[in-house]
Tab-separated table of C-alpha atoms and ligand atoms in Angstrom:
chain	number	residue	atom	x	y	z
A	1317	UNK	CA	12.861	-16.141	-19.043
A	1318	UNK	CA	15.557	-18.715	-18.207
A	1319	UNK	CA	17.096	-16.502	-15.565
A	1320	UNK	CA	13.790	-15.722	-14.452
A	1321	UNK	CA	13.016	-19.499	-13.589
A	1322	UNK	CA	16.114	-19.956	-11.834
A	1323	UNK	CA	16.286	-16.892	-9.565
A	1324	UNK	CA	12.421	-17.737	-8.478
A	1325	UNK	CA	13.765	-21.445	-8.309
A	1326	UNK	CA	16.706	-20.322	-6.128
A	1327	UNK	CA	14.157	-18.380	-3.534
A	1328	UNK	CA	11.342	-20.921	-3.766
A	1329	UNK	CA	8.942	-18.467	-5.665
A	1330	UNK	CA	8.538	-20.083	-8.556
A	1331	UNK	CA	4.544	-19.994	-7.866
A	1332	UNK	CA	4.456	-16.060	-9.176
A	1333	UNK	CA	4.827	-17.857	-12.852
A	1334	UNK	CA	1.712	-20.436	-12.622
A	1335	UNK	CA	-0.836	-17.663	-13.915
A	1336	UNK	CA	1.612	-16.184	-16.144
A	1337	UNK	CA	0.202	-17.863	-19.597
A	1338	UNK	CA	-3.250	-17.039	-18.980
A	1339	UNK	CA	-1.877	-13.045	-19.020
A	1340	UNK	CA	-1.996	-11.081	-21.782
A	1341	UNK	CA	1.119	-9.782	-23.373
A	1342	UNK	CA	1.213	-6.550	-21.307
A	1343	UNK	CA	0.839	-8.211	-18.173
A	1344	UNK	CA	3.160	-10.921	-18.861
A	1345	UNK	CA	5.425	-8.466	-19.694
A	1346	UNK	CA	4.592	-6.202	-16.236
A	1347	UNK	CA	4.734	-9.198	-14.235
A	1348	UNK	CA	8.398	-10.057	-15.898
A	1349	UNK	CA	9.433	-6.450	-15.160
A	1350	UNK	CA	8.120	-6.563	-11.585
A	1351	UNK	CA	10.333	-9.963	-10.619
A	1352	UNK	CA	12.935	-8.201	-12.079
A	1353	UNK	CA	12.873	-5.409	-10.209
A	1354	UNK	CA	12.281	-7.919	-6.261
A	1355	UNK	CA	15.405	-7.563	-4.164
A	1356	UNK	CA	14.411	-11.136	-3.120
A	1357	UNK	CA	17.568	-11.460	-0.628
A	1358	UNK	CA	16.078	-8.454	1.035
A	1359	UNK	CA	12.172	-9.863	1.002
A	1360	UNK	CA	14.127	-13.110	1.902
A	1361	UNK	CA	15.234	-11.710	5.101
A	1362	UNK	CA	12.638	-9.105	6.041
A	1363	UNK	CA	10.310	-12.645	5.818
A	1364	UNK	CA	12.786	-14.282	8.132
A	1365	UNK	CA	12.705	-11.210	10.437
A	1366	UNK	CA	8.911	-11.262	10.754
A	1367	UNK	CA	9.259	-14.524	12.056
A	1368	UNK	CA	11.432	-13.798	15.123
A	1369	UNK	CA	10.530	-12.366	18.225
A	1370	UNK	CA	10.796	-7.976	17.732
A	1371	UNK	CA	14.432	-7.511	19.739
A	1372	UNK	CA	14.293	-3.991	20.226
A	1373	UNK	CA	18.404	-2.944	19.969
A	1374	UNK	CA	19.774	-2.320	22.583
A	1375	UNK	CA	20.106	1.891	22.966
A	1376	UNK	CA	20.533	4.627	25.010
A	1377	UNK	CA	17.396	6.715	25.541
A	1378	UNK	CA	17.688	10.717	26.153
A	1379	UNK	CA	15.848	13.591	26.668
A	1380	UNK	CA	16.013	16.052	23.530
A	1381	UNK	CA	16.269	19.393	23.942
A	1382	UNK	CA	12.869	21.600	22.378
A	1383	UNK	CA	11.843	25.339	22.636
A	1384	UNK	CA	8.380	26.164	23.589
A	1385	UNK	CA	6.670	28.767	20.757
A	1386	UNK	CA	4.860	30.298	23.596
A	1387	UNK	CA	8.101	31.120	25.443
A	1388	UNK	CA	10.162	31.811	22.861
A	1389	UNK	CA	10.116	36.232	24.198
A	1390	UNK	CA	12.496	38.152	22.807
A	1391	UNK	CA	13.764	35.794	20.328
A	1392	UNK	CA	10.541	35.178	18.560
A	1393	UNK	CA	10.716	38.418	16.921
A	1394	UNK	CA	14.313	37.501	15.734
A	1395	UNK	CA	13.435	33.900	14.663
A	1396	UNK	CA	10.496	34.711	12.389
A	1397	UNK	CA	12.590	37.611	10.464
A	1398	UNK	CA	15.296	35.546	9.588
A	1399	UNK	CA	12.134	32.452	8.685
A	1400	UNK	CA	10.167	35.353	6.373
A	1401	UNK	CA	13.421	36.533	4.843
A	1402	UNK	CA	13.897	32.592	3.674
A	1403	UNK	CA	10.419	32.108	2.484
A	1404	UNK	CA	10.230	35.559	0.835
A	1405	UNK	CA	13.400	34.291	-1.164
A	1406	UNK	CA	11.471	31.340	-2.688
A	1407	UNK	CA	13.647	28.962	-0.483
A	1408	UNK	CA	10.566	26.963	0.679
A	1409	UNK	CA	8.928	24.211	-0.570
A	1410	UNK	CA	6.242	21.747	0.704
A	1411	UNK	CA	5.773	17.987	0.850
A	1412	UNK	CA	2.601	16.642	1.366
A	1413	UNK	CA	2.946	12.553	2.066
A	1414	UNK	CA	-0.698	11.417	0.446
A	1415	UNK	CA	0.349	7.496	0.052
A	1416	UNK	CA	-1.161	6.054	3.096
A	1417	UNK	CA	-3.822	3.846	2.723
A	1418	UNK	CA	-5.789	5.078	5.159
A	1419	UNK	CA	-7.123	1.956	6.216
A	1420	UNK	CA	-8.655	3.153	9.507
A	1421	UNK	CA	-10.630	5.956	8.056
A	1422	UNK	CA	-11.863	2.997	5.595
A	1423	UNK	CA	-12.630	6.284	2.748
A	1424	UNK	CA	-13.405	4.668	-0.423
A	1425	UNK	CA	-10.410	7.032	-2.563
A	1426	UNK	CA	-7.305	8.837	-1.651
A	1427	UNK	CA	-7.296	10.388	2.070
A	1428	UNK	CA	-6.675	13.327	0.573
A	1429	UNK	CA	-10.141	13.592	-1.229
A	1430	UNK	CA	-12.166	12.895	2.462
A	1431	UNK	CA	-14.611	15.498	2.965
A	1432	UNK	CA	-14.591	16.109	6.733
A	1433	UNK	CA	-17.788	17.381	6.866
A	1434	UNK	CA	-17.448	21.497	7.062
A	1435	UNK	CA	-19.913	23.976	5.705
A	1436	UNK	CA	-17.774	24.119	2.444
A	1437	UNK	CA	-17.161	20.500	2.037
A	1438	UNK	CA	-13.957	21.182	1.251
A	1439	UNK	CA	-11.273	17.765	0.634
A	1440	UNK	CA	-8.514	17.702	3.475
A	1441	UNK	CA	-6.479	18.683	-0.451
A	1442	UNK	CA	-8.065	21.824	-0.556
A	1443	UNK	CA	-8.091	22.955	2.638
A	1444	UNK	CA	-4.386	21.889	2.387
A	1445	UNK	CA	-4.214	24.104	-0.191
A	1446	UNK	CA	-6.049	27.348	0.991
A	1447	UNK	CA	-3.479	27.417	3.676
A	1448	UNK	CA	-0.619	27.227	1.723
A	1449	UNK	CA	-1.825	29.988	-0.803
A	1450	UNK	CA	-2.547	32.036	2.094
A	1451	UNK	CA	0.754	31.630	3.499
A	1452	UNK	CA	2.211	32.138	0.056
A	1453	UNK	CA	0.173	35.344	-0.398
A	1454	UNK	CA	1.072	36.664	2.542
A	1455	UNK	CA	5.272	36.528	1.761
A	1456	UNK	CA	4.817	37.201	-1.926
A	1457	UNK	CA	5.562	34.209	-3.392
A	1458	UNK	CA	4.223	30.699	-4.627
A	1459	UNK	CA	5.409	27.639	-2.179
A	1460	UNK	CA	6.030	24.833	-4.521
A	1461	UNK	CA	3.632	21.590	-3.910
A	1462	UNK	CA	5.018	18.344	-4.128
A	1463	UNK	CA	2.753	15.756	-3.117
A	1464	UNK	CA	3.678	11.944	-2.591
A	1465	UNK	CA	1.058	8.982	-4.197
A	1466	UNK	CA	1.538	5.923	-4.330
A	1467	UNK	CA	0.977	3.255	-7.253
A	1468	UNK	CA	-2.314	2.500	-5.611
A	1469	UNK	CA	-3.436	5.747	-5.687
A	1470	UNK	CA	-1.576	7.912	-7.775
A	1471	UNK	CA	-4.120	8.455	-10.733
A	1472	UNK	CA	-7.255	9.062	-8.591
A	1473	UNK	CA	-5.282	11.500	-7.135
A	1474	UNK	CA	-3.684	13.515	-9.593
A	1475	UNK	CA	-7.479	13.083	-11.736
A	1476	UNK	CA	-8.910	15.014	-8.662
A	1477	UNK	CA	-6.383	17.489	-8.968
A	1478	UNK	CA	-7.379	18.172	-12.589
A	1479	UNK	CA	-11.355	17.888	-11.950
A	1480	UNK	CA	-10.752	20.774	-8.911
A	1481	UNK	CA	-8.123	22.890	-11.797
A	1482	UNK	CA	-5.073	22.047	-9.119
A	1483	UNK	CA	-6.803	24.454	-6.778
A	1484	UNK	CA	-5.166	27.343	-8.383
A	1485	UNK	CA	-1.722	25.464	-8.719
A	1486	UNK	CA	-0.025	24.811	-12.479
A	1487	UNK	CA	0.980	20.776	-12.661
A	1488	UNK	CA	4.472	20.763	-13.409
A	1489	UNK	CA	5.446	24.363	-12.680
A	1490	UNK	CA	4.595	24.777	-8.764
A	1491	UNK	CA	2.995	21.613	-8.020
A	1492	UNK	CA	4.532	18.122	-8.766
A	1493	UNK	CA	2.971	14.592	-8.271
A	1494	UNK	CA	5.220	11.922	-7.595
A	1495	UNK	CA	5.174	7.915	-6.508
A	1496	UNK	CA	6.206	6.153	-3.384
A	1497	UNK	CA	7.858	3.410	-3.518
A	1498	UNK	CA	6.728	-0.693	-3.512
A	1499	UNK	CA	7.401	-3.983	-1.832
A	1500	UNK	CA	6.013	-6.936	-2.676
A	1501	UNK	CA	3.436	-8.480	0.100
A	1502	UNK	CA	4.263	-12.339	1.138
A	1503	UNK	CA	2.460	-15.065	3.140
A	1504	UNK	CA	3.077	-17.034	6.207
A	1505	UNK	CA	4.949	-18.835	4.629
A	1506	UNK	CA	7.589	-16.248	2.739
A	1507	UNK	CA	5.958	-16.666	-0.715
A	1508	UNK	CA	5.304	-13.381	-2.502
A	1509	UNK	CA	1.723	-13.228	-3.070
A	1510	UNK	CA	-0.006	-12.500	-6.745
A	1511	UNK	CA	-3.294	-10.214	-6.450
A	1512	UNK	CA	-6.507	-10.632	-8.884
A	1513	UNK	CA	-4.839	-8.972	-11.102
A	1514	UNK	CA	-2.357	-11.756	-11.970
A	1515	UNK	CA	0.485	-9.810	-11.198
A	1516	UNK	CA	3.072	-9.187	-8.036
A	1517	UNK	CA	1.054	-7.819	-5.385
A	1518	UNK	CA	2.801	-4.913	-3.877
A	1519	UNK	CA	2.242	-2.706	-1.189
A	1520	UNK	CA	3.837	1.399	-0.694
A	1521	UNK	CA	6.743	1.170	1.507
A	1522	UNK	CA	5.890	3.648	4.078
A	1523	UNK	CA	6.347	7.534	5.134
A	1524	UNK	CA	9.708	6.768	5.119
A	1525	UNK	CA	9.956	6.117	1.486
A	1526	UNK	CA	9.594	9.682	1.200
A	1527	UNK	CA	13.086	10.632	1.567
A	1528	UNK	CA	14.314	7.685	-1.522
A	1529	UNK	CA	11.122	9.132	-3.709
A	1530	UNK	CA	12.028	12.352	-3.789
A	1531	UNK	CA	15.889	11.869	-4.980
A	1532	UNK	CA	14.654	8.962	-6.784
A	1533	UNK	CA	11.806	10.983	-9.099
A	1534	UNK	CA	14.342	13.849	-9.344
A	1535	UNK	CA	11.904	15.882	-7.358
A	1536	UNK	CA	14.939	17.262	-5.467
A	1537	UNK	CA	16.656	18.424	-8.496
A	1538	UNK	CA	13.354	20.300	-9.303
A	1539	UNK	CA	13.188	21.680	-6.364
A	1540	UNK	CA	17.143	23.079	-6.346
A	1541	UNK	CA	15.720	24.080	-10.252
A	1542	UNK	CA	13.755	25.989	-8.522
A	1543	UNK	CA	16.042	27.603	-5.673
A	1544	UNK	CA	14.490	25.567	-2.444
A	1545	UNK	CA	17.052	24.981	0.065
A	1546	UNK	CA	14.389	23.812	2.755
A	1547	UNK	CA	11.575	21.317	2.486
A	1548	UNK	CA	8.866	20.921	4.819
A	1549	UNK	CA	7.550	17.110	4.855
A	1550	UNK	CA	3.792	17.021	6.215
A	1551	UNK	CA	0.884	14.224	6.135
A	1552	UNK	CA	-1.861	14.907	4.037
A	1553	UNK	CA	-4.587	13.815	6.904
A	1554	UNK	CA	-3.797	16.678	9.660
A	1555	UNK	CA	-6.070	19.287	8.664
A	1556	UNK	CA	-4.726	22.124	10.496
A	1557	UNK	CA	-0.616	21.459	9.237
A	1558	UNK	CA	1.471	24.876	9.525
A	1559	UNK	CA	3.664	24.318	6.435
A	1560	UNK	CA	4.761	27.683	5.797
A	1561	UNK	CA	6.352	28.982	9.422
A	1562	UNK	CA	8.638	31.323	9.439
A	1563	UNK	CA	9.511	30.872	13.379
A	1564	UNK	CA	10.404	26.845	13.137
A	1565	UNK	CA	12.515	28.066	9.813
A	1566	UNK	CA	14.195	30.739	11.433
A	1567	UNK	CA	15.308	28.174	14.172
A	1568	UNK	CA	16.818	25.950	11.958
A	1569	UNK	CA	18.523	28.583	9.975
A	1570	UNK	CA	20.128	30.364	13.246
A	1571	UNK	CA	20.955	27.195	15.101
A	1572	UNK	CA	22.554	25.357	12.104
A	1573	UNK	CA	20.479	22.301	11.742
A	1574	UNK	CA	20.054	20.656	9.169
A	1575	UNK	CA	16.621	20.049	10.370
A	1576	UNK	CA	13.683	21.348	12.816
A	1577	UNK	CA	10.527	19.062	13.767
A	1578	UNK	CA	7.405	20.586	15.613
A	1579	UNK	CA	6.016	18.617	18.542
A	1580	UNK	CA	2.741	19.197	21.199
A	1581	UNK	CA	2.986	17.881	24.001
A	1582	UNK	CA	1.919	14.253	24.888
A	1583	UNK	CA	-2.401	15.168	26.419
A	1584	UNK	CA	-1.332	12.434	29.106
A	1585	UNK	CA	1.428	10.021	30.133
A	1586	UNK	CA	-0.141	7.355	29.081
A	1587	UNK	CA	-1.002	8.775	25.506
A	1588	UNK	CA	0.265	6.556	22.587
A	1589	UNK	CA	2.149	8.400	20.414
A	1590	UNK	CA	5.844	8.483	19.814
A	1591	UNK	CA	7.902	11.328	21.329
A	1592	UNK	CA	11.280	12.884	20.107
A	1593	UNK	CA	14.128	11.630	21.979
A	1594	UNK	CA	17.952	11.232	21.411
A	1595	UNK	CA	18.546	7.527	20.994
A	1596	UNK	CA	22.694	6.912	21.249
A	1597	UNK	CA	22.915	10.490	21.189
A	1598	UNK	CA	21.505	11.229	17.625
A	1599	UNK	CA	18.016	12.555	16.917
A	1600	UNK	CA	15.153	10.113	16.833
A	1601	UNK	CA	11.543	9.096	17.990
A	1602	UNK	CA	10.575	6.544	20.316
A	1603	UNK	CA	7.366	4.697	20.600
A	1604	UNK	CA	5.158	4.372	23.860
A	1605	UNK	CA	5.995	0.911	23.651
A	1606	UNK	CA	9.757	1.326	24.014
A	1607	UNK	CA	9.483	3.343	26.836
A	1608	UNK	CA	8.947	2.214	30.736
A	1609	UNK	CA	5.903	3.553	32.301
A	1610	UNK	CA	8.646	5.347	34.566
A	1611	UNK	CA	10.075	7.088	31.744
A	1612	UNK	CA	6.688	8.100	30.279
A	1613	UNK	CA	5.862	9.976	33.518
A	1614	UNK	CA	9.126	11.007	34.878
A	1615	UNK	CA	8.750	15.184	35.058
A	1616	UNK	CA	11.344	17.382	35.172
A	1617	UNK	CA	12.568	20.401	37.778
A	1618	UNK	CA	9.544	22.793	36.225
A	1619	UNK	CA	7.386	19.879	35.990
A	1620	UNK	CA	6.822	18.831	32.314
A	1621	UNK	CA	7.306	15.292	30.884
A	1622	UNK	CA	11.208	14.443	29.756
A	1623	UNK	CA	9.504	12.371	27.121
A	1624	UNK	CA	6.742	14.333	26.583
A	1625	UNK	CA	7.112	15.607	22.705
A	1626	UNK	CA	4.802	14.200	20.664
A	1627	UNK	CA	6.093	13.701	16.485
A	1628	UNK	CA	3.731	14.845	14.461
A	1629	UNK	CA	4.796	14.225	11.041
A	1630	UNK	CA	5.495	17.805	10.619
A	1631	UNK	CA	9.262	18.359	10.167
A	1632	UNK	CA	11.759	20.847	8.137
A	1633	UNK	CA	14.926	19.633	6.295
A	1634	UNK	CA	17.808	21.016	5.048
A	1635	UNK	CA	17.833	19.603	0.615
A	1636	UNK	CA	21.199	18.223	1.789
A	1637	UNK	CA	19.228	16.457	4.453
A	1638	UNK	CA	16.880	14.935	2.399
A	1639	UNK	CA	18.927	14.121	-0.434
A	1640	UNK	CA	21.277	12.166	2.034
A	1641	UNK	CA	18.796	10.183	3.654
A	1642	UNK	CA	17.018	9.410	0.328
A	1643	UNK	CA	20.335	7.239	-0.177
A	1644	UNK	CA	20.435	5.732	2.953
A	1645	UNK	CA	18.411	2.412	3.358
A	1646	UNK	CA	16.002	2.659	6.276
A	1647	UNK	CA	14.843	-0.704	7.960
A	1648	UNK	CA	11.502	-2.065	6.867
A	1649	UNK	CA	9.000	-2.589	9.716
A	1650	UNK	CA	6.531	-5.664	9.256
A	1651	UNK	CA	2.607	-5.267	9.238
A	1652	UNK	CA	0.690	-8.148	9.536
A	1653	UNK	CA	-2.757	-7.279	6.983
A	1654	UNK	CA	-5.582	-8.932	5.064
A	1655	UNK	CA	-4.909	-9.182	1.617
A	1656	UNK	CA	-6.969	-10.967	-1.095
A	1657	UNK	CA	-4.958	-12.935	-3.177
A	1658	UNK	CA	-4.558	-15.384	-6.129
A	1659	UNK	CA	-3.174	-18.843	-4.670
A	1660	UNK	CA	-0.615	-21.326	-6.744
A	1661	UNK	CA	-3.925	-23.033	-7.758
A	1662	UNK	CA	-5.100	-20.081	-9.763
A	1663	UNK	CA	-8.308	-19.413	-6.723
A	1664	UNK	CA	-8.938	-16.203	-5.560
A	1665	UNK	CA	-8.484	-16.590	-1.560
A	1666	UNK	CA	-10.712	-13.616	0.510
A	1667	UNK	CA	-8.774	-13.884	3.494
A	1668	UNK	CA	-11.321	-13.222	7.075
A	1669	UNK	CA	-8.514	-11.784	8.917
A	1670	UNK	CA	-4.697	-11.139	8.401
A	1671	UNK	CA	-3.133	-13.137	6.424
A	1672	UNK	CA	0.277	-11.398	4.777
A	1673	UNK	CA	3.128	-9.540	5.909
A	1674	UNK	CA	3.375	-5.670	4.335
A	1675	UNK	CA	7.064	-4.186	5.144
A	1676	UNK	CA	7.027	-0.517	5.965
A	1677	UNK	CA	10.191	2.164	6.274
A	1678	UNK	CA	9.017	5.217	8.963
A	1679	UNK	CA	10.013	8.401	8.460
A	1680	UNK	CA	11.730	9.535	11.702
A	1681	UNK	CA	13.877	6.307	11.036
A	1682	UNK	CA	16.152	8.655	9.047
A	1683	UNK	CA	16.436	11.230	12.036
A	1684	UNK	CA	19.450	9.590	13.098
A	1685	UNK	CA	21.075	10.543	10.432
A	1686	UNK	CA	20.779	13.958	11.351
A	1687	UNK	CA	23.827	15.601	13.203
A	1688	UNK	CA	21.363	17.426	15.564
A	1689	UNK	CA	17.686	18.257	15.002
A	1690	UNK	CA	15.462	21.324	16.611
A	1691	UNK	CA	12.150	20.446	18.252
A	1692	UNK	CA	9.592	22.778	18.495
A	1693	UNK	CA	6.713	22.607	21.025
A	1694	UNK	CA	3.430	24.157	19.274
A	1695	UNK	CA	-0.145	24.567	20.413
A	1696	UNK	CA	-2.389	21.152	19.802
A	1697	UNK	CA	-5.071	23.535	19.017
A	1698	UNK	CA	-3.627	25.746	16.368
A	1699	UNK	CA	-1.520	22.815	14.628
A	1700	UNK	CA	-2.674	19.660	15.336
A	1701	UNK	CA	-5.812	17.960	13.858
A	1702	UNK	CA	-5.562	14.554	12.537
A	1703	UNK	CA	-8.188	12.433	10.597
A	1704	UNK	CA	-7.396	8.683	11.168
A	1705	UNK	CA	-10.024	6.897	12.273
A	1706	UNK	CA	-13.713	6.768	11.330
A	1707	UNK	CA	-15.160	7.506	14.673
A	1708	UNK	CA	-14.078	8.941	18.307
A	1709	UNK	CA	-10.418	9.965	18.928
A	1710	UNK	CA	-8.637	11.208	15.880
A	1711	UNK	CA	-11.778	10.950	13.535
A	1712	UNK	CA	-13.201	13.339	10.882
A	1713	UNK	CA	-15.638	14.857	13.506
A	1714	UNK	CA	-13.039	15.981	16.026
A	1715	UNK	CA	-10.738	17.233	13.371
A	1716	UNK	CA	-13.720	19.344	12.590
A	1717	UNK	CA	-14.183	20.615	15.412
A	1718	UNK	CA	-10.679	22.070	15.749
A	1719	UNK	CA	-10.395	23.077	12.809
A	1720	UNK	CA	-13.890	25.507	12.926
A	1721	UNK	CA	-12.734	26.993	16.173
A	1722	UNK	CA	-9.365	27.630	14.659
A	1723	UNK	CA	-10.537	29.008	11.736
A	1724	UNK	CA	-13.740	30.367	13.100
A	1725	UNK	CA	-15.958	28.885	10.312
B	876	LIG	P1	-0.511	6.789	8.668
B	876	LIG	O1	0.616	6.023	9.222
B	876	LIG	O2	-1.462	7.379	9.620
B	876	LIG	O3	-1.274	5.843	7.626
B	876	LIG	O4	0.083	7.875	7.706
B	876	LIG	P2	-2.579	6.070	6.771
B	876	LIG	O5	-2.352	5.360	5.487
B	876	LIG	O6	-2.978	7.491	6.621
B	876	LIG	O7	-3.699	5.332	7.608
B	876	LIG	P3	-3.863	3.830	8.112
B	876	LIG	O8	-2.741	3.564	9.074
B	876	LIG	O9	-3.823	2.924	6.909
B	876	LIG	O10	-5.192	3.856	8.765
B	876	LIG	C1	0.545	9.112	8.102
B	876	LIG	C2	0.838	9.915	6.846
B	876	LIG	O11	1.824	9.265	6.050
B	876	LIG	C3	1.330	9.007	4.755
B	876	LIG	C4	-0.191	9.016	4.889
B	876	LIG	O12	-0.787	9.309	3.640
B	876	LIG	C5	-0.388	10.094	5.940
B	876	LIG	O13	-0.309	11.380	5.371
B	876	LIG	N1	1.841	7.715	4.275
B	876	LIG	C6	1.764	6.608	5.050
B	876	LIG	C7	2.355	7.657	3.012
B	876	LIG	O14	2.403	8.673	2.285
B	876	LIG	N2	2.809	6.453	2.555
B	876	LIG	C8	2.762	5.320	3.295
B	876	LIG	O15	3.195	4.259	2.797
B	876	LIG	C9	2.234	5.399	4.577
């Protein structure tokens, strides 16, 4: 306790103790274990961080080079043999990332659980599923599921899992539950806030946690248990996600990447989305608002955008790959959110707007990593069908939509 005290006195946090005798024994002891575990020199600076102006570093932006599905002739045929021979060899396994909070949809439970309204009233989960078991029928084998949670909503999750019998899948043989990663939340002023729970208020760490999870929860060893040499990392709100393709496999495998991301291509110049790029020559995404307008639009000698393909959290990694990046540190972005909290008077504050900082790692962060990456272009139609907000663009109605006319239900 003594050490405690003076690390919280030595970062000015000495507020997370003032509820700490009014716990109960198991909370005391949580809350002990969770100020243990603060890297406060890195909340320390991420604070600091959030209180300087964003400098975006200074780097060189590039086209990357992508293949087109549609125009892929001759060497489709080639491409998906050597993908099918892969997946028929059990080297395949998926990731769904289902830690979000989906705060935009504003569903009361896991994303993953949303209905979006079809005939069936089937979860985004299940129809997750379906596709996977098709795929898997149709090679003659069982894909692996390994699906990301995080603390907030790991046990709804996996509890929905049970009530629906996995959807076919057997827990800890083919499909694996595991937990994202936490930071703590602070204030304006840099103190780490306590929820109404009494304890350390802690938020995931964003998609790009994924890579530290996996090699963290020794998901990655399971998976080379199980022979898996390639992983594909999806979102759990894009209801019509390819995870089993042989074609985007098969590119990897015959142009040595260590990994192969599918894109579609931006529906404007103006969309906001990020778009695959080289930054300083290595793999990466950039964000519409790194880009100049001039750069968004510039076209090239057949006419399509330079920077024109859009990430859509569906990528394919090499184990290596992922096992790599899981040990590199990724930098934390800041989010500024409204968080209910417990102030050093022992009052529960309802905040009515933002009021904390929440620091989040993205995935594609960990591109540059890569030695060289292959982008493939798909059809927006057949792959691309996101649920994020509750209404209008991107909402459970036009994901709907697309997926009944893909699926002609
Ligand atoms: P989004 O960035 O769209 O976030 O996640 P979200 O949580 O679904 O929605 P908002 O922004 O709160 O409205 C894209 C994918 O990454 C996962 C999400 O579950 C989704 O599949 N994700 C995001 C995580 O698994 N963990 C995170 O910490 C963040």
């Amino acid at each position: 306790m003594e050490a405690i005290k003076r690390t919280l006195k030595k970062y000015s946090q000495e507020h997370l103790l003032n509820g700490y005798d009014k716990l109960d024994e198991s909370k005391q002891k949580k809350l002990l274990n969770q100020i243990e575990n603060i890297n406060f020199e890195l909340i320390n600076s991420l604070y600091q961080n959030s209180q300087k102006e964003v400098q975006i570093p200074e780097t060189q932006i590039t086209p990357i080079e992508y293949l087109d599905k549609e125009k892929l002739n001759g060497y489709y045929k080639s491409f998906q043999e050597t993908g099918e021979k892969a997946i028929r060899s059990g080297k395949l396994a998926a990731v769904t990332m289902a830690g979000g909070q989906g705060t935009r949809l504003g569903h009361n439970g896991p994303k993953g659980t949303f209905d979006i309204g079809l005939d069936s009233h089937k979860s985004l989960f299940e129809l997750l599923s379906d596709s996977l078991k098709e795929q898997g029928k149709k090679y003659d084998v069982t894909i692996p599921w390994f699906i990301m949670t995080s603390e907030e909503n790991n046990n709804d999750t996996v509890d929905f899992f049970a009530k629906h019998k996995f959807f076919g899948y057997e827990k800890d043989k083919n499909i694996f539950f595991f937990k994202q990663g936490e930071l703590p939340m602070v204030d304006t002023e840099g103190k780490i806030l306590i929820g109404e729970d009494g304890l350390i208020k802690e938020a995931a760490d964003g998609h790009g946690g994924i890579y530290e999870a996996l090699v963290k929860n020794g998901m990655t060893n399971k998976m080379r248990e199980l022979g898996v040499e390639w992983i594909f990392i999806g979102g759990v709100d894009n209801c019509l996600v390819k995870m089993v393709d042989p074609v985007l496999m098969g590119i990897a495998i015959q142009k040595h990447v260590t990994a192969a991301g599918k894109s579609v291509v931006k529906a404007n110049p103006g969309e906001k989305v990020g778009v695959f790029c080289k930054k300083n020559g290595r793999p990466s995404v950039v964000e519409y608002t790194e880009i100049s307008k001039d750069m968004a639009e510039a076209t090239d000698e057949r006419g399509e955008l330079i920077y024109g393909e859009s990430h859509i959290l569906c990528n394919l990694f090499n184990i290596d790959a992922v096992e790599r990046m899981g040990r590199t540190p990724l930098p934390y972005h800041t989010a500024f959110k409204k968080a209910t909290y417990i102030d050093k008077n022992g009052n529960k504050v309802v905040p009515d707007g933002p009021n904390a900082y929440k620091f989040e790692a993205f995935l594609f962060d960990a591109f540059g990593e890569l030695d060289d990456m292959a982008i493939l272009r798909v059809k927006r139609e057949e792959e691309f069908a996101p649920v994020k907000n509750a209404t209008g663009t991107d909402s459970p109605e036009t994901a709907r939509e697309l997926y009944k006319k893909f699926y002609k239900v």
